[in-house]
Short mmCIF file of C-alpha atoms and ligand atoms in Angstrom, two decimals:
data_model
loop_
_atom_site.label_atom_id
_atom_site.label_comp_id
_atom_site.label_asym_id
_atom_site.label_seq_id
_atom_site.Cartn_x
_atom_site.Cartn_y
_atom_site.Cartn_z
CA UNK A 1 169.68 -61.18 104.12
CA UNK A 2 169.35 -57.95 106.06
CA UNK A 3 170.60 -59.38 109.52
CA UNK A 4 168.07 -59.41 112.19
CA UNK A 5 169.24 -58.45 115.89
CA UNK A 6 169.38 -60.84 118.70
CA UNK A 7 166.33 -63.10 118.35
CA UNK A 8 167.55 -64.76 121.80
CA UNK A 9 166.99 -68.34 120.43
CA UNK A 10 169.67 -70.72 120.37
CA UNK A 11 171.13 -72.88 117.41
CA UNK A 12 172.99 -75.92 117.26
CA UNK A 13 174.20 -77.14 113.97
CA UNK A 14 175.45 -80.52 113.13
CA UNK A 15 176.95 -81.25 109.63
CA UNK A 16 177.67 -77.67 109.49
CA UNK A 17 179.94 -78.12 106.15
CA UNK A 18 181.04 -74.89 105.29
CA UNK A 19 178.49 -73.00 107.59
CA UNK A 20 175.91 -72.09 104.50
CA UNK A 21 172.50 -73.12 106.71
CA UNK A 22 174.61 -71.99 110.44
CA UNK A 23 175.15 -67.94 108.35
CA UNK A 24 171.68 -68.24 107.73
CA UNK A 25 170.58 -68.88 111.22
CA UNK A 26 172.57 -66.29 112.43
CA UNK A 27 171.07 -63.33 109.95
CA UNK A 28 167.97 -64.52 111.53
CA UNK A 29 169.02 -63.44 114.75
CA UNK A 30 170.39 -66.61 116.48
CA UNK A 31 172.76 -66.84 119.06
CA UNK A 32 174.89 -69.34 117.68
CA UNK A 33 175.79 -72.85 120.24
CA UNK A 34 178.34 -74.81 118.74
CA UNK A 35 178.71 -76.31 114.48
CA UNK A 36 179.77 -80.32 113.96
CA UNK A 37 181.67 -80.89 111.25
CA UNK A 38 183.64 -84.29 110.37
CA UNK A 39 185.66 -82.35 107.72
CA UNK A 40 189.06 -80.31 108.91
CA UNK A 41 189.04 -78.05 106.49
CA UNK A 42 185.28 -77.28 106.66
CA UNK A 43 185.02 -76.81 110.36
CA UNK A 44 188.30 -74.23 109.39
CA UNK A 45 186.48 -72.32 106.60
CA UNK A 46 183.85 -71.80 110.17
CA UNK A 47 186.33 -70.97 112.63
CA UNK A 48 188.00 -68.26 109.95
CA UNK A 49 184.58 -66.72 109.44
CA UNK A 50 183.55 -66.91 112.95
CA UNK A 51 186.44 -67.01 115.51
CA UNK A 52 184.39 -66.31 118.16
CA UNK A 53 181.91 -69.57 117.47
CA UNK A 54 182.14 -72.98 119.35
CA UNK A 55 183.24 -75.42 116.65
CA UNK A 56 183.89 -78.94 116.50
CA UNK A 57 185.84 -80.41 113.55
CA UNK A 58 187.51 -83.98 112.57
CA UNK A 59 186.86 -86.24 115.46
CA UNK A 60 185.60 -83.84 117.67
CA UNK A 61 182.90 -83.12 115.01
CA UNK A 62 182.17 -86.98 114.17
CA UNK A 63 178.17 -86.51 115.10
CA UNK A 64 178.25 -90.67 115.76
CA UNK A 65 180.73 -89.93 118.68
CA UNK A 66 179.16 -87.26 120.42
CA UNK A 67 176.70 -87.63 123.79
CA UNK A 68 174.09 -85.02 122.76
CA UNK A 69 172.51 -84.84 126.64
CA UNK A 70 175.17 -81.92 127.43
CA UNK A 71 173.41 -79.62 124.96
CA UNK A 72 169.95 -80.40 127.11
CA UNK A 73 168.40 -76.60 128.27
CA UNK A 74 171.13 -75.03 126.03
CA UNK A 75 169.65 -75.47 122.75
CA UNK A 76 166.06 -73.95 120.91
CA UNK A 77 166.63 -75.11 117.20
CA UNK A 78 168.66 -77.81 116.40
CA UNK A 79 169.38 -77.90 112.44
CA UNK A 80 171.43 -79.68 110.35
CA UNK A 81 171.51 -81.66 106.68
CA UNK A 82 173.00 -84.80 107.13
CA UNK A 83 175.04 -85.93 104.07
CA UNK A 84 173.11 -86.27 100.90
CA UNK A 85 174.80 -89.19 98.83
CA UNK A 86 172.55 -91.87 99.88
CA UNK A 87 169.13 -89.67 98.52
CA UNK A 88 170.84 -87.44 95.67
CA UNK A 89 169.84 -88.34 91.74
CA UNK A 90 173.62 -88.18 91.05
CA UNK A 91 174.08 -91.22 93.09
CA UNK A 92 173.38 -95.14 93.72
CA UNK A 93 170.19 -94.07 95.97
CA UNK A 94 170.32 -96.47 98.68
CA UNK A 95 169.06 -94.95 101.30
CA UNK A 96 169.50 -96.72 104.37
CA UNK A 97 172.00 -98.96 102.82
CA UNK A 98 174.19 -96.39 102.37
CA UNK A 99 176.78 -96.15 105.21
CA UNK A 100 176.77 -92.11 105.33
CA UNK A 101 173.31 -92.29 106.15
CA UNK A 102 173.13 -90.01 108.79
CA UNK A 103 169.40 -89.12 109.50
CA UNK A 104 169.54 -91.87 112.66
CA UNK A 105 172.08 -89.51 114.05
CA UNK A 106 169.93 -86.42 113.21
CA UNK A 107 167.42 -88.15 115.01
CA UNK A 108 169.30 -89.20 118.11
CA UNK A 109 170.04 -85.80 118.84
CA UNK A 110 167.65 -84.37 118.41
CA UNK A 111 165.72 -86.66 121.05
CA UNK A 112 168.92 -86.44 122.91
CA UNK A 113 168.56 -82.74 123.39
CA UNK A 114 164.78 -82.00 123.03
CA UNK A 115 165.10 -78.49 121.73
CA UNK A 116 161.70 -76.56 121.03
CA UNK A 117 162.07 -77.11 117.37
CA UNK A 118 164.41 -78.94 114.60
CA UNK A 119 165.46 -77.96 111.10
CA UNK A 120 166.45 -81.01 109.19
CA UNK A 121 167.43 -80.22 105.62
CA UNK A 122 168.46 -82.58 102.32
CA UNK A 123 168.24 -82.81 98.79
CA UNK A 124 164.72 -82.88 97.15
CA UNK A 125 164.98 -86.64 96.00
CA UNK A 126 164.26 -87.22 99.41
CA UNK A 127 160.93 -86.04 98.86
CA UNK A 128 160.61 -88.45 95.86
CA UNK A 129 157.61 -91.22 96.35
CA UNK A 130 161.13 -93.80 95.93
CA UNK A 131 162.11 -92.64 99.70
CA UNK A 132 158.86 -92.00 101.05
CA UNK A 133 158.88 -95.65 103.00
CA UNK A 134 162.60 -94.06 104.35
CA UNK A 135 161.44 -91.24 105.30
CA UNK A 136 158.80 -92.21 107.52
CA UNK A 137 160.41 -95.02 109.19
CA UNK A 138 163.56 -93.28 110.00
CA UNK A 139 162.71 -89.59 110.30
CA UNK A 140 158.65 -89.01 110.40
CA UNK A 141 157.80 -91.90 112.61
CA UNK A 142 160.82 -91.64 115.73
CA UNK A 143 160.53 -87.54 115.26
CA UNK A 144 156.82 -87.23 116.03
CA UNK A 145 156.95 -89.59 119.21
CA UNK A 146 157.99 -86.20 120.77
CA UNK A 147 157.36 -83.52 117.93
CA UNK A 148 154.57 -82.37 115.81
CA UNK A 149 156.08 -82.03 112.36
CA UNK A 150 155.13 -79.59 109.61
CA UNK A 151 154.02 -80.36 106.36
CA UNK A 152 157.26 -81.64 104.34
CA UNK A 153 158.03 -78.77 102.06
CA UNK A 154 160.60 -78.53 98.69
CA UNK A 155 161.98 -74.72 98.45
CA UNK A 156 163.55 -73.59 95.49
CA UNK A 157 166.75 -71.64 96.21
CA UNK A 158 165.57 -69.63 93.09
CA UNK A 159 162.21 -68.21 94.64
CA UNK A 160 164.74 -66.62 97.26
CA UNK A 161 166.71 -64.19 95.02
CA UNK A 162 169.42 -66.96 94.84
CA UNK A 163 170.62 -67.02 90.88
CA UNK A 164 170.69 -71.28 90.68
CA UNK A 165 168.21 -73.60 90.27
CA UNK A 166 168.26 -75.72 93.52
CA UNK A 167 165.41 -77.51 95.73
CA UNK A 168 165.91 -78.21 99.02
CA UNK A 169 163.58 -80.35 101.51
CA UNK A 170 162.99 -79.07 104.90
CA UNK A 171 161.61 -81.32 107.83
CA UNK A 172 160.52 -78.56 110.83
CA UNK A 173 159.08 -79.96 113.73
CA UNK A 174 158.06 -78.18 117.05
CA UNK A 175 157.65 -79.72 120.47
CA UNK A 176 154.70 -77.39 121.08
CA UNK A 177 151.50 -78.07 119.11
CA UNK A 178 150.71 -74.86 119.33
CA UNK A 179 153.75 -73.41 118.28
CA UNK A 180 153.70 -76.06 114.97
CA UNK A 181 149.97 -74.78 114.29
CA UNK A 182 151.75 -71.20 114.09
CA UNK A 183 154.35 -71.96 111.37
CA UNK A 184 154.58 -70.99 108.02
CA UNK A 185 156.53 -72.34 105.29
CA UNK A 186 158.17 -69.16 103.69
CA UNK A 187 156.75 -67.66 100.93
CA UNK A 188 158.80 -67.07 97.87
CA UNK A 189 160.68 -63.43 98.16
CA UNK A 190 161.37 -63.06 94.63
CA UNK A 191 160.14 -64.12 91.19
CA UNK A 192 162.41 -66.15 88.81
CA UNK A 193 164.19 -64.27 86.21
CA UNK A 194 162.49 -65.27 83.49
CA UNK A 195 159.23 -66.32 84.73
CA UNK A 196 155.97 -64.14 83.39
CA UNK A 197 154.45 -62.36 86.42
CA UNK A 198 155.84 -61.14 89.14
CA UNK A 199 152.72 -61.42 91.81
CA UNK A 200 154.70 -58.09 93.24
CA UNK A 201 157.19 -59.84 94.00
CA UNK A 202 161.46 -58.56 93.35
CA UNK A 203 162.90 -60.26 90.54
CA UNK A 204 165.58 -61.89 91.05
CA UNK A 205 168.78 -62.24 89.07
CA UNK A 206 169.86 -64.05 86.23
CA UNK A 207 173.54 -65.72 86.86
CA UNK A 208 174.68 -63.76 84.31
CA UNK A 209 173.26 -60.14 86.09
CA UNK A 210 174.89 -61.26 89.44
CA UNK A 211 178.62 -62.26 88.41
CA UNK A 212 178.21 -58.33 86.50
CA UNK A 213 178.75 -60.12 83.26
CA UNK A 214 177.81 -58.23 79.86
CA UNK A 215 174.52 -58.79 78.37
CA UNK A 216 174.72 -61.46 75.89
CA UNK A 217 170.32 -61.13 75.09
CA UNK A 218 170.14 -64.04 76.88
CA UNK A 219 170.67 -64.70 81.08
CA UNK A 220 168.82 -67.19 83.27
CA UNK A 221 169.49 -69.26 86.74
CA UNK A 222 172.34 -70.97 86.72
CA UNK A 223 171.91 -75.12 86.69
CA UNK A 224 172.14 -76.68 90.31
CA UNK A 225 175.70 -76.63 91.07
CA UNK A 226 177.23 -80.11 92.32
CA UNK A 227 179.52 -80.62 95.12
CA UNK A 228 182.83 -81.44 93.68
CA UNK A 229 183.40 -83.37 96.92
CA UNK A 230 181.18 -85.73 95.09
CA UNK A 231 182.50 -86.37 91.76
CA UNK A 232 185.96 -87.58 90.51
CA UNK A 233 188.67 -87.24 92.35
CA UNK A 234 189.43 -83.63 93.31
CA UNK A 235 187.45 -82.47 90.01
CA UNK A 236 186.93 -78.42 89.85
CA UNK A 237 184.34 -79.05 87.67
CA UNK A 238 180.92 -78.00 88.97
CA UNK A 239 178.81 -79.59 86.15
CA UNK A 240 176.00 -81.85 87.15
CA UNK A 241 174.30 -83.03 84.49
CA UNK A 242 173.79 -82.94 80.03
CA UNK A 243 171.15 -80.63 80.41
CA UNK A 244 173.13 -78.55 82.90
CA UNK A 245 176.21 -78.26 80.02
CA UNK A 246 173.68 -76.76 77.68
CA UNK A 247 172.05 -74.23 80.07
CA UNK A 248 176.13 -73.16 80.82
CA UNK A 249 176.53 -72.58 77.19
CA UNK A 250 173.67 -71.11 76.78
CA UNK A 251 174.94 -68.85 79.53
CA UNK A 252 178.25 -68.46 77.82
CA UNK A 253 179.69 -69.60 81.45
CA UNK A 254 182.88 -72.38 81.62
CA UNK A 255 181.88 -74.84 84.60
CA UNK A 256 185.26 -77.26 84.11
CA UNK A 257 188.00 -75.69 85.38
CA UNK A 258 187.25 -73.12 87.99
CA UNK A 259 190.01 -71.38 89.39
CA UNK A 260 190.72 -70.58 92.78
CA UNK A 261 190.61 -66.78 92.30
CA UNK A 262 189.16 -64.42 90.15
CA UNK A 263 192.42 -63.50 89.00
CA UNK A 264 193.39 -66.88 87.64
CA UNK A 265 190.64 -67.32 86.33
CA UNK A 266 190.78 -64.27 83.98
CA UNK A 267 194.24 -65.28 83.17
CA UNK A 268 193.58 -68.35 82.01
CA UNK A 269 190.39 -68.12 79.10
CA UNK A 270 188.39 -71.02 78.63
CA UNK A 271 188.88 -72.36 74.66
CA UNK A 272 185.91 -71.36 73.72
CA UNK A 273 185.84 -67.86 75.46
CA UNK A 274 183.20 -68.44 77.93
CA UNK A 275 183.44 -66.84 80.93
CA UNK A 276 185.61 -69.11 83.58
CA UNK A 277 184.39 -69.13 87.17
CA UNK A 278 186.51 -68.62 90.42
CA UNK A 279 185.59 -69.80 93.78
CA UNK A 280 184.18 -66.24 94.80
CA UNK A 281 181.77 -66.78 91.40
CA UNK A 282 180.68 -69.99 92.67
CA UNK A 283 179.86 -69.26 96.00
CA UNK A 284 177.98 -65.73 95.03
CA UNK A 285 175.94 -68.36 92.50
CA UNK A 286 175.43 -70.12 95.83
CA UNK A 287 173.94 -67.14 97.87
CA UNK A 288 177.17 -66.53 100.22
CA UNK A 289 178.38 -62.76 100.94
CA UNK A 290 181.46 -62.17 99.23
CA UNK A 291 184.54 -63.19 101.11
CA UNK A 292 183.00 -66.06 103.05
CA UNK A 293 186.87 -67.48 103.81
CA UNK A 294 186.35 -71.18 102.30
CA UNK A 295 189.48 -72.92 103.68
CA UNK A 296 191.44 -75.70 101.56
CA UNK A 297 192.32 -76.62 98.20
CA UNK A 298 190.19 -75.59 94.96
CA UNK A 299 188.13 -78.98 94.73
CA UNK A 300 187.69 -78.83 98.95
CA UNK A 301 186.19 -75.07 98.77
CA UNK A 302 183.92 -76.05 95.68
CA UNK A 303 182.80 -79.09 97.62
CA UNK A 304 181.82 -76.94 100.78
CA UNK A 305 180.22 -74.46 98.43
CA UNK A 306 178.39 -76.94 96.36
CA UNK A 307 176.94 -79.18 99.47
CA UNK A 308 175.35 -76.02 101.42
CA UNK A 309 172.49 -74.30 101.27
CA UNK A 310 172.59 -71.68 100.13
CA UNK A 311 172.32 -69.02 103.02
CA UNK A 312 169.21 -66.85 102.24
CA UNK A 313 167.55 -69.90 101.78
CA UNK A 314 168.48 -71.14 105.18
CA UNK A 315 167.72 -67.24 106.46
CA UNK A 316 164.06 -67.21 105.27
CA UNK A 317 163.03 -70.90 107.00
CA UNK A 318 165.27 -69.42 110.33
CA UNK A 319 163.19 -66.63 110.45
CA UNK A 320 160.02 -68.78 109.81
CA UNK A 321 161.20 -70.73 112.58
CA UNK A 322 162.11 -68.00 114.63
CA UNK A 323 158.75 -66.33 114.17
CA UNK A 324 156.40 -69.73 115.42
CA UNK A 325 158.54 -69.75 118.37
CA UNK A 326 158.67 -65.67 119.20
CA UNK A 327 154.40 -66.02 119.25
CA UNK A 328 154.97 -69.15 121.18
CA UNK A 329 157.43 -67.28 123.97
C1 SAM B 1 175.21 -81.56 102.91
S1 SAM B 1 176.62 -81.15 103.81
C2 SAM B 1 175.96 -79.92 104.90
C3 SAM B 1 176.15 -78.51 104.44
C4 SAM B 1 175.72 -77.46 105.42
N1 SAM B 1 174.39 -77.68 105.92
C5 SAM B 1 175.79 -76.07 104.79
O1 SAM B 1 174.75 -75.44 104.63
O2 SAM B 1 176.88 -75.61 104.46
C6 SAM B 1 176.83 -82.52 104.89
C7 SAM B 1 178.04 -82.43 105.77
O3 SAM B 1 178.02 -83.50 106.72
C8 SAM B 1 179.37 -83.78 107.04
N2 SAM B 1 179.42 -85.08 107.72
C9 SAM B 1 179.35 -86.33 107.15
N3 SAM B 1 179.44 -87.27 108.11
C10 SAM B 1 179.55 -86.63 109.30
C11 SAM B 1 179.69 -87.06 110.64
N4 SAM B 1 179.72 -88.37 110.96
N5 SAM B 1 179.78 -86.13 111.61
C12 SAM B 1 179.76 -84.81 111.31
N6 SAM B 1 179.65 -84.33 110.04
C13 SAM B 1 179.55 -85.24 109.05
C14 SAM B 1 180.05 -83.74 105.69
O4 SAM B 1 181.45 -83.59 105.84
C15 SAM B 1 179.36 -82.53 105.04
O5 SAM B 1 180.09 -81.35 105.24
#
């Protein structure tokens, strides 16, 4: 994510989490405008990184409290992924039903503000034929009363020189026709580690390549990592799935258990000598730089780590972004 100098366009970020998609925004030259967060210790992990940022946490940061007409004028992209429990495969899926839904908000503000363009961002079951009815009704249909949208698009976090498997959809939409005609989806940066041609492209990493771990003969992307803020009760376990427990062994990678620090973690071997991950482990497997200063307990940093995207995946549709509006200017 080489960063990119002053763009001059301004973001606004609600459900900023841990500030994976607002780092991302800013490497592609964006003058930050202010984060929302609902979670304390998530808006802190974004005030430690970026003192000098306008952030609004707890209360302040409760998006279904906030009268969005201030930001009108001060705003260019307005991106955000509202919480993903209602959509994800790891949950009860009810959409609408589900009382964290929190595309209307999305929505409001963005209409509330009118910037030139908005980033919305979610899991990829959102793209899944079970929401599509949802998806028009409460994102496609209100959104284009004012915006031309782009062509729903899953990335893969993995096509991006990020070592995980993990799709993301991406709603873009531009007030400008013109500048919506312009935009381009990124292309994939890299190839996947083990995938058979490289179309000239970098390859990217294997998990095992990017925590510097010994060659074992065999290395791959790691499984999607889940949001511990999801599971049981304070769980350090990152595991999301059966399939994801045999990839991990595979791997020769613990995903129970991970320790707050790389130290611990090399203190305390797993049982069956796979390698344990930290918090720094998880959140390189995630895409951040190293020393991204999560703030709270083990199970609250995890949680940040596992709901965001990861940053260069954020970076490459900022720059996208940032590119439709630059020929637009
Ligand atoms: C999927 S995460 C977003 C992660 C973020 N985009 C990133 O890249 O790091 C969704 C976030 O929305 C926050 N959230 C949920 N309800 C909210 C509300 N009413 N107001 C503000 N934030 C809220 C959650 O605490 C969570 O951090």
């Amino acid at each position: 994510m080489p960063a990119i100098s002053s763009t001059g366009l301004r973001s606004l970020s609600l459900f900023s989490g841990g500030g994976g998609l607002d780092l991302g925004f800013e490497r592609a030259g964006f003058d930050h405008v202010a984060s929302y967060e609902i979670m304390e210790d998530a808006a802190a992990t974004i005030v430690k990184a970026r003192p000098d940022w306008q952030v609004f946490g707890g209360e302040d940061g409760d998006v279904r409290n906030v009268d969005w007409k201030k930001w009108r004028r001060k705003v260019d992209v307005l991106h955000g992924g509202p919480p993903c429990q209602p959509f994800s495969h790891a949950g009860r899926q009810r959409g609408a039903l589900d009382p964290r839904d929190m595309w209307p908000q999305f929505v409001r503000a963005t209409l509330e503000i009118m910037p030139a363009a908005f980033v919305g961002e979610n899991v990829s079951a959102l793209a899944d034929s079970k929401f599509s009815e949802y998806v028009t009704a409460n994102i496609l249909a209100p959104l284009s009363e004012r915006y031309t949208i782009a062509p729903v698009t899953v990335l893969h976090a993995g096509d991006f020189g990020v070592p995980q498997v993990r799709r993301r959809v991406f709603f873009v939409g531009f007030r400008s026709k013109v500048t919506a005609r312009r935009y381009r989806s990124p292309e994939p940066t890299h190839c996947r580690p083990n995938s058979p041609s490289g179309d000239g492209r970098r390859r990217g990493l294997g998990v095992r390549a990017a925590l510097g771990l010994p060659d074992i003969g065999f290395d791959d992307l790691s499984p999607t990592i889940r949001s511990t803020l999801n599971g049981p009760r304070n769980t350090t376990s990152i595991l999301n799935s059966v399939s994801a427990k045999k990839k991990f062994e595979q791997l020769a990678i613990w995903p129970n258990g991970v320790a707050m620090t790389r130290e611990m973690a090399h203190r305390f071997v797993a049982q069956n000598g796979h390698f344990r991950l930290s918090v720094p482990d998880v959140a390189l497997i995630q895409g951040f730089p190293d020393g991204w200063p999560f703030v709270g307990a083990t199970y609250m940093m995890l949680g940040q780590i596992g709901n965001a995207v990861p940053p260069p995946l954020g970076y490459q549709v900022a720059r996208a972004v940032a590119a439709a509006l630059a020929k637009a200017a």
